[in-house]
mmCIF file of C-alpha atoms and ligand atoms in Angstrom:
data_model
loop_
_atom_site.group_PDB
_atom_site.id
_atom_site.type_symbol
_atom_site.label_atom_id
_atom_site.label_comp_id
_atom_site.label_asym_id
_atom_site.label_seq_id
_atom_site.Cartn_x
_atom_site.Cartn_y
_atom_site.Cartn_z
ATOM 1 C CA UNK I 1 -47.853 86.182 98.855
ATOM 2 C CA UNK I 2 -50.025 83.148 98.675
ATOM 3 C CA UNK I 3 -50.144 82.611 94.628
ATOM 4 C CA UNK I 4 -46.533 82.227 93.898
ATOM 5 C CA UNK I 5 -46.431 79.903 96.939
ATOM 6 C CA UNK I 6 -49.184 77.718 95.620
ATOM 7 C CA UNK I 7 -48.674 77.790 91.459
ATOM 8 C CA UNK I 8 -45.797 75.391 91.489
ATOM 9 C CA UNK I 9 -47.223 73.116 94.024
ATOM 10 C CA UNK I 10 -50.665 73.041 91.590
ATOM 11 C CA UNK I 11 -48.501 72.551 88.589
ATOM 12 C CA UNK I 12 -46.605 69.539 90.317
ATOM 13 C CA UNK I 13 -49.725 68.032 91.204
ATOM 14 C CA UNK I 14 -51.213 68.517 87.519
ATOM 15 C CA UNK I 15 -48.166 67.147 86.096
ATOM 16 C CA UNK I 16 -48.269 63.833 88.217
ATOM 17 C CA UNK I 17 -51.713 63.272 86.813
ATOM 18 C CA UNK I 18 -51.013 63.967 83.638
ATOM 19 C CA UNK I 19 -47.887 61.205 84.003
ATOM 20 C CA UNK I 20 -49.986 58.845 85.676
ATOM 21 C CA UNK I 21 -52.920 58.698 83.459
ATOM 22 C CA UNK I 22 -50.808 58.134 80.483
ATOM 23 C CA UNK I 23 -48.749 55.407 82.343
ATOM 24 C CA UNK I 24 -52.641 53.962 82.826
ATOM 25 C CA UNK I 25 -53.338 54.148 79.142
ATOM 26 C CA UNK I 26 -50.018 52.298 78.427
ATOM 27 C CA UNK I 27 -50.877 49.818 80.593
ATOM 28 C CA UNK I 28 -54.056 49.189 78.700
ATOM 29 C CA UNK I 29 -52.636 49.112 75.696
ATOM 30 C CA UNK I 30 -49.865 46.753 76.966
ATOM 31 C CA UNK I 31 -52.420 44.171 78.075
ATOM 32 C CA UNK I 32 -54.255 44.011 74.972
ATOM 33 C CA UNK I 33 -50.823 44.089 72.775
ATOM 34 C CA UNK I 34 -49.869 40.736 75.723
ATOM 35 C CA UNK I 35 -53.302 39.229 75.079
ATOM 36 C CA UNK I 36 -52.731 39.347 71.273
ATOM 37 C CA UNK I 37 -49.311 38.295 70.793
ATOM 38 C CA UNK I 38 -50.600 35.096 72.796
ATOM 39 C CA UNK I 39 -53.368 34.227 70.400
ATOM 40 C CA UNK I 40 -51.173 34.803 67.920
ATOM 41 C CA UNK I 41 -48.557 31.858 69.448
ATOM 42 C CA UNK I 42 -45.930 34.391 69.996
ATOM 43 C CA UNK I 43 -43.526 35.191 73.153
ATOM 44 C CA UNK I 44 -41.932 39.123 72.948
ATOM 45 C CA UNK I 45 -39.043 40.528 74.265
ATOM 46 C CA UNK I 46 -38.519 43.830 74.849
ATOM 47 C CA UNK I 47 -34.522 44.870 74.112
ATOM 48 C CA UNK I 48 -33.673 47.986 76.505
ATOM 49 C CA UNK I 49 -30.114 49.714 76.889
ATOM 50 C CA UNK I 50 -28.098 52.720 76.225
ATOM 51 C CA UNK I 51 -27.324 54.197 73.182
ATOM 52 C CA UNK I 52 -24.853 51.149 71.017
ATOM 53 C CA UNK I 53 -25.033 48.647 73.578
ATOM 54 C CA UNK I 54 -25.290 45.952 71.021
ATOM 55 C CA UNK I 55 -29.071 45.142 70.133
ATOM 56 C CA UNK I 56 -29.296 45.488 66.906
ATOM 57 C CA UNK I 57 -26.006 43.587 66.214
ATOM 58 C CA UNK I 58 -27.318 41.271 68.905
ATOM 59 C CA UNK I 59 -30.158 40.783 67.007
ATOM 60 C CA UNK I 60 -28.752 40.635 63.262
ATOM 61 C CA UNK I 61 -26.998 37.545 64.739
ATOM 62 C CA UNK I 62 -29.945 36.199 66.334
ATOM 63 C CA UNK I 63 -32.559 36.375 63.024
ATOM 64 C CA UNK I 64 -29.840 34.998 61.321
ATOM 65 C CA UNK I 65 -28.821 31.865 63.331
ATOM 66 C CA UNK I 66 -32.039 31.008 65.797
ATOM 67 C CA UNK I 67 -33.943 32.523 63.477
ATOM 68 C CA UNK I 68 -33.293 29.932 60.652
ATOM 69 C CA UNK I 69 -35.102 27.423 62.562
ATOM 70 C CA UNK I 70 -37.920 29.539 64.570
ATOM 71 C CA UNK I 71 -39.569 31.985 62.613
ATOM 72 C CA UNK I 72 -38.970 35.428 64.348
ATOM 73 C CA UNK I 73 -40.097 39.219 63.774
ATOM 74 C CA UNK I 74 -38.848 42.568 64.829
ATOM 75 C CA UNK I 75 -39.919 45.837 65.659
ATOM 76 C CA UNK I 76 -37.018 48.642 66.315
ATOM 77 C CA UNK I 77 -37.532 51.763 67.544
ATOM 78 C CA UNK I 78 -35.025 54.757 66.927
ATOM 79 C CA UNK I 79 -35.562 58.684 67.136
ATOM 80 C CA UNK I 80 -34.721 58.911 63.440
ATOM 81 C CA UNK I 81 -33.865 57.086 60.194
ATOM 82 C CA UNK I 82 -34.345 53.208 59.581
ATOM 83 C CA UNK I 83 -31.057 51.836 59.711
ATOM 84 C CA UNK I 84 -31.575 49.633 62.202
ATOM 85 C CA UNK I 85 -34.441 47.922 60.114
ATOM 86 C CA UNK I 86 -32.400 47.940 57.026
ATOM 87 C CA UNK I 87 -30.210 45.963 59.421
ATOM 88 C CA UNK I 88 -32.067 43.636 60.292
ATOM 89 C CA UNK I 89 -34.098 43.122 57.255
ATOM 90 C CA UNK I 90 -31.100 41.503 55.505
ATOM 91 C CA UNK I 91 -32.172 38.581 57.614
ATOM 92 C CA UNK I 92 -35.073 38.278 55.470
ATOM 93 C CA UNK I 93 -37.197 38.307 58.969
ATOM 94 C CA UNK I 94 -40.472 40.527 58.980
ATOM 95 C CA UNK I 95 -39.100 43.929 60.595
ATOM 96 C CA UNK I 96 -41.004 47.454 61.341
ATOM 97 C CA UNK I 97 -39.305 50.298 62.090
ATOM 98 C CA UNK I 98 -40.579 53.057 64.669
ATOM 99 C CA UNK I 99 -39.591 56.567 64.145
ATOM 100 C CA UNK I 100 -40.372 58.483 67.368
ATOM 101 C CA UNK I 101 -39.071 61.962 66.329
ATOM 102 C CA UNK I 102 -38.379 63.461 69.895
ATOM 103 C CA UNK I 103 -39.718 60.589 72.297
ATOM 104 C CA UNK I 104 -36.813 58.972 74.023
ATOM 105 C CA UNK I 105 -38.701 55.456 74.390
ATOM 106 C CA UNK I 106 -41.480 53.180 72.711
ATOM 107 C CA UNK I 107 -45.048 53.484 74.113
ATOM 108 C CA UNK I 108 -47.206 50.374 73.893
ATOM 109 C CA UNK I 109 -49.652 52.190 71.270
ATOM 110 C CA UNK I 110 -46.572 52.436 69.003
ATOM 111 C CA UNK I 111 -45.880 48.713 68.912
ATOM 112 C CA UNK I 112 -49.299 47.681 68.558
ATOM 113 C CA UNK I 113 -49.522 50.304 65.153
ATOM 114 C CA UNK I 114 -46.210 48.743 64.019
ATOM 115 C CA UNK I 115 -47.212 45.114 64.722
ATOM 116 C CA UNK I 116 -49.892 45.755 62.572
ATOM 117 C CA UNK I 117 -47.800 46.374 59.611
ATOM 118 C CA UNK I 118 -46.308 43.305 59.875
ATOM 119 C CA UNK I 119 -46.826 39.755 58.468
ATOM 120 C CA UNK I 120 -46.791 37.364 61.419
ATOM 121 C CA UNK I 121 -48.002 34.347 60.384
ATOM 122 C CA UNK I 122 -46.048 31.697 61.926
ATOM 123 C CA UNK I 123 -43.517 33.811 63.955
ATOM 124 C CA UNK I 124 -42.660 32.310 67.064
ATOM 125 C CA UNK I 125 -40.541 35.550 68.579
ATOM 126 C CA UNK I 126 -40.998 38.871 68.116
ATOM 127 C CA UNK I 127 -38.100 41.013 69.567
ATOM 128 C CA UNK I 128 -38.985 45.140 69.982
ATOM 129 C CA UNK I 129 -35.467 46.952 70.106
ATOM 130 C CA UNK I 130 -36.157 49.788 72.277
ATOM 131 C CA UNK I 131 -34.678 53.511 71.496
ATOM 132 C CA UNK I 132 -31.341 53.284 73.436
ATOM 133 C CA UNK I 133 -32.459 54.928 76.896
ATOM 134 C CA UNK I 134 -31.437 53.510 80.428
ATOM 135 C CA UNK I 135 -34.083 55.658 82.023
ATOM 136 C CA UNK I 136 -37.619 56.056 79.965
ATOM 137 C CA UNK I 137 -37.880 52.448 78.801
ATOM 138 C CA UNK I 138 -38.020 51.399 82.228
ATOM 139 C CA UNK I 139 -42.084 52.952 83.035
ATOM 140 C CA UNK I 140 -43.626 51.714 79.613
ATOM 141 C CA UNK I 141 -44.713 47.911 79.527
ATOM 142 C CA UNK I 142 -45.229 46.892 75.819
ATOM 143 C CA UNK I 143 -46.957 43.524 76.651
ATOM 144 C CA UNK I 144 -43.738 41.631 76.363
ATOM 145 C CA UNK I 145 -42.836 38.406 77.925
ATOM 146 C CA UNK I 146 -39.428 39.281 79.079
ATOM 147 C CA UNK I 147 -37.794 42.604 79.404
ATOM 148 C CA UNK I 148 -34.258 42.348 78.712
ATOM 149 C CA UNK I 149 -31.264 44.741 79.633
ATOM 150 C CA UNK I 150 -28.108 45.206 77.671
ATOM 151 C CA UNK I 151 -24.968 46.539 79.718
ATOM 152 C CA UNK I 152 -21.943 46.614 77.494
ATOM 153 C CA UNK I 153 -18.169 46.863 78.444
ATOM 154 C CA UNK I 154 -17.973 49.890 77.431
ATOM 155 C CA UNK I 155 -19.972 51.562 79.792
ATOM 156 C CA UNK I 156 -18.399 50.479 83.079
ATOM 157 C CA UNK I 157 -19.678 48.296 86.026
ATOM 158 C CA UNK I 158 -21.695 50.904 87.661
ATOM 159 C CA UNK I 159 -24.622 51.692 85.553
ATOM 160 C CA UNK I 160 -26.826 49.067 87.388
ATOM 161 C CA UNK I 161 -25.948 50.803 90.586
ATOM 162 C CA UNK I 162 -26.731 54.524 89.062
ATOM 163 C CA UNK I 163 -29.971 53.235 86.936
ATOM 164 C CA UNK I 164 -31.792 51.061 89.317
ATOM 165 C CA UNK I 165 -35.092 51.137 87.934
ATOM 166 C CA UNK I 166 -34.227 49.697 84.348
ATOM 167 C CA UNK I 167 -32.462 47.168 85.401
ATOM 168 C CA UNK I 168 -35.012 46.135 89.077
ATOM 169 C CA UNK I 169 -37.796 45.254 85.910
ATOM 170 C CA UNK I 170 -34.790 43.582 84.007
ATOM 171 C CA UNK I 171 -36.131 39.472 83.485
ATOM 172 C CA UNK I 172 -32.640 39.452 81.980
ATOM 173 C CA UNK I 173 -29.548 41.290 81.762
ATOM 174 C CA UNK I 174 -26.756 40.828 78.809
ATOM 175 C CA UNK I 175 -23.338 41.684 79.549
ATOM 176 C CA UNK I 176 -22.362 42.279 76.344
ATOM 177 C CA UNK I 177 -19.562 42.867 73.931
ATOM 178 C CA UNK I 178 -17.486 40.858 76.095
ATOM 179 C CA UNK I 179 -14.809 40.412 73.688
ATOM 180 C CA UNK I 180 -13.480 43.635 73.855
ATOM 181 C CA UNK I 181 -13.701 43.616 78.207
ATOM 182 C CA UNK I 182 -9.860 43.320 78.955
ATOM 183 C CA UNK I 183 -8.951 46.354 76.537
ATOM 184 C CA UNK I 184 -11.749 48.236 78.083
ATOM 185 C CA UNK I 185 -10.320 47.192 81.552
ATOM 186 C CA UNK I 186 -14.052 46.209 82.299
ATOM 187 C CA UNK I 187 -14.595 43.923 85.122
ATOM 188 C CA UNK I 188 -16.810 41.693 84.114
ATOM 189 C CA UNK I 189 -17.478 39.869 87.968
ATOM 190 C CA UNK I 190 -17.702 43.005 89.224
ATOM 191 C CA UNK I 191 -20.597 44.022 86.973
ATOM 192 C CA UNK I 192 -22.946 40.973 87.055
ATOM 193 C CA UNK I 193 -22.010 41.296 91.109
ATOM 194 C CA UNK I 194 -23.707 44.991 90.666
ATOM 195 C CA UNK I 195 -26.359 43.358 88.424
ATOM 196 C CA UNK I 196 -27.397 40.842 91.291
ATOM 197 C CA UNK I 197 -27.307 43.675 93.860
ATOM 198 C CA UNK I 198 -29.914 45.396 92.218
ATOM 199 C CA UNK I 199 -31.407 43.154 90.079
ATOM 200 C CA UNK I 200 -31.316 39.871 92.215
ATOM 201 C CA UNK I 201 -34.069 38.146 90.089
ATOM 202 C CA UNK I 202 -32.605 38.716 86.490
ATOM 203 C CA UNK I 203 -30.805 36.019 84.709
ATOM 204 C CA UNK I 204 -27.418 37.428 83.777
ATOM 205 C CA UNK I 205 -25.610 36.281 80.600
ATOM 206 C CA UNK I 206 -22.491 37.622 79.421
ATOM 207 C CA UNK I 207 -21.818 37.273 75.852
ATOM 208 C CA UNK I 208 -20.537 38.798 72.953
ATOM 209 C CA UNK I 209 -22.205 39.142 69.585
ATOM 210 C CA UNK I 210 -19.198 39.437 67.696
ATOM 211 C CA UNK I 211 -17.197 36.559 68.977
ATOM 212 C CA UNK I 212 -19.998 34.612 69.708
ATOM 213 C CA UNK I 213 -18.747 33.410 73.272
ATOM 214 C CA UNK I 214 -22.001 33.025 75.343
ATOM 215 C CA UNK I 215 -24.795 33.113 72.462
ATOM 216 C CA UNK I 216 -25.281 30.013 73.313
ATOM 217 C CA UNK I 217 -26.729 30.279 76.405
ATOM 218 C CA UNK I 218 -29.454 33.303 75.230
ATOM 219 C CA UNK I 219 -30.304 30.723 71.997
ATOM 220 C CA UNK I 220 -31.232 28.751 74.961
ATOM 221 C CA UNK I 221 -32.837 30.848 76.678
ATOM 222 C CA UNK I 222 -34.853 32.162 73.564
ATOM 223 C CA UNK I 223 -35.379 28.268 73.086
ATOM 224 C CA UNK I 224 -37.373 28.066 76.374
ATOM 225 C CA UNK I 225 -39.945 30.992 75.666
ATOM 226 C CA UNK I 226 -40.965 29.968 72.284
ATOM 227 C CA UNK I 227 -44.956 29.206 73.093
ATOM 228 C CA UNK I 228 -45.541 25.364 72.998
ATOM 229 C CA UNK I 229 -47.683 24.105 70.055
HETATM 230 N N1 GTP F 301 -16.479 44.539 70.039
HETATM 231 C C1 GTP F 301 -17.813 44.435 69.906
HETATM 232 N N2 GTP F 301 -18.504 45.426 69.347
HETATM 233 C C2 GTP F 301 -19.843 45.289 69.244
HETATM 234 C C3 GTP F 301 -20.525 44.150 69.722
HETATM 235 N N3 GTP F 301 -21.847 44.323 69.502
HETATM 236 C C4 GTP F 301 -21.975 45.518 68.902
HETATM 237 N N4 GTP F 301 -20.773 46.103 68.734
HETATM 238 C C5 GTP F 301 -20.510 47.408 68.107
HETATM 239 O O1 GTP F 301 -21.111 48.421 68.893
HETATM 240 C C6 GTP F 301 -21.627 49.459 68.050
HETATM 241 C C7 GTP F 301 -23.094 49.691 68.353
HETATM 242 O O2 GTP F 301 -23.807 48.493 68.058
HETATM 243 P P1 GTP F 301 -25.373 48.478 67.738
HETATM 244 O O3 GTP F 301 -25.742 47.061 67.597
HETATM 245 O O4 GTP F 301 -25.686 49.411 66.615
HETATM 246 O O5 GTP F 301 -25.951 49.072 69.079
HETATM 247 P P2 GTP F 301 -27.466 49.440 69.439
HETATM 248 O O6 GTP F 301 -27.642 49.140 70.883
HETATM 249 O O7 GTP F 301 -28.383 48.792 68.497
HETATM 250 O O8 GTP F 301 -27.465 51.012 69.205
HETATM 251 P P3 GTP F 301 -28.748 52.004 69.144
HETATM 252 O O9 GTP F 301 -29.809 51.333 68.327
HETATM 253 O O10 GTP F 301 -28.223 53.224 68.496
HETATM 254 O O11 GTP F 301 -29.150 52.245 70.559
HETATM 255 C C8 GTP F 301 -21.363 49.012 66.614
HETATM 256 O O12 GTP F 301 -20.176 49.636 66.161
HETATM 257 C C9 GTP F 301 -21.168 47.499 66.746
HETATM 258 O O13 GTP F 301 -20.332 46.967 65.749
HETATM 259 C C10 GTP F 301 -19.748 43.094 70.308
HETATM 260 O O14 GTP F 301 -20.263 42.055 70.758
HETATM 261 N N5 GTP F 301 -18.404 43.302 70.394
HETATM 262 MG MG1 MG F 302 -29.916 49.588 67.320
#
């Protein structure tokens, strides 16, 4: 009677270990990748949402407009293919592209061997798309500056309150693709309300990368970050 009682409560324990030291080694990893992208004069930002919230359109606008007066550099991170980095290559930016097969987010270790493939001299910003996940992402540090969360019309004004944890280690949150919010019926009050119930210390900016109503205010933001000197 006693060994089926006890083998799942064993393999629950072994599995929490198992999580926990590799959260540890991430967390190694994500110091030394923080420690080197200051020596190198350079502020990160890691870019977390769903699946086609907007960063990489986000971001094609970004290298292409901030980007012509502060060097930046990207890393993206997708299960498969490198359209994203074709993408955002066009900029003419330095971009790496992570293929992760089956692992639904990016791992410190993965941006530190894709960093290194990269020419960096004199980049100011470097921004890591995530793989579009509201719920991995959220455990992995990758030594970034500021973690920032996409929410898009399209997915309604609940998600903060349904994926806490993503957004709670949010420095920012983009409401995004604002353009298309009254077609969508989105409410866009009621979703930065939801935002500042869960996330009371992110910065919310709603914006659209298409129409370009509120890039403003994340070119300033981005403004602020890049490293003095
Ligand atoms: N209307 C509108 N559509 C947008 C906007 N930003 C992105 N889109 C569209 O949304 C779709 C997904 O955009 P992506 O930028 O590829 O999204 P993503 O978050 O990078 O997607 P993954 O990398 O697959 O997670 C594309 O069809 C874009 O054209 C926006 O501001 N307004
Ligand atoms: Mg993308």
């Amino acid at each position: 009677m006693d060994e089926p009682l006890q083998a799942p409560a064993m393999k629950a324990t072994r599995t929490v270990e198992v999580r926990q030291s590799l959260l540890d080694g991430n967390d190694r990893q994500a110091a030394l990748n923080r420690r080197r992208f200051q020596e190198l004069g350079l502020a990160a930002l890691n870019l977390v949402s769903s699946p086609g919230a907007g960063k990489t359109t986000l971001l094609e606008r970004t290298l292409t407009e901030f980007g012509r007066t502060t060097p930046c550099a990207a890393v993206v991170g997708d299960l498969a293919t490198d359209r994203d980095a074709q993408r955002l290559g066009r900029s003419r930016a330095p971009v790496a592209q992570i293929t992760t097969g089956s692992a639904c987010h990016l791992d410190a270790g993965m941006v530190a061997r894709a960093v290194d493939r990269l020419d960096l001299a004199g980049a100011r910003l470097l921004f890591i798309e995530n793989v579009g996940n509201l719920v991995c992402p959220a455990s992995f540090d990758l030594g970034e500056r500021l973690r920032v969360v996409l929410l898009s019309a399209a997915e309604g004004e609940d998600k903060p309150l349904k994926y806490p944890p993503i957004f709670k280690s949010a420095h920012v949150v983009l409401l995004t693709k604002v353009d298309v919010a009254g077609v969508l019926g989105f409410d866009r009050a009621a979703a930065a309300e939801n935002v500042r119930r869960i996330a009371p210390q992110a910065r919310v900016i709603e914006l659209s990368a298409r129409s370009g109503e509120g890039i403003e205010q994340w070119y300033d933001l981005l403004g602020a970050l890049v490293p003095k000197g």
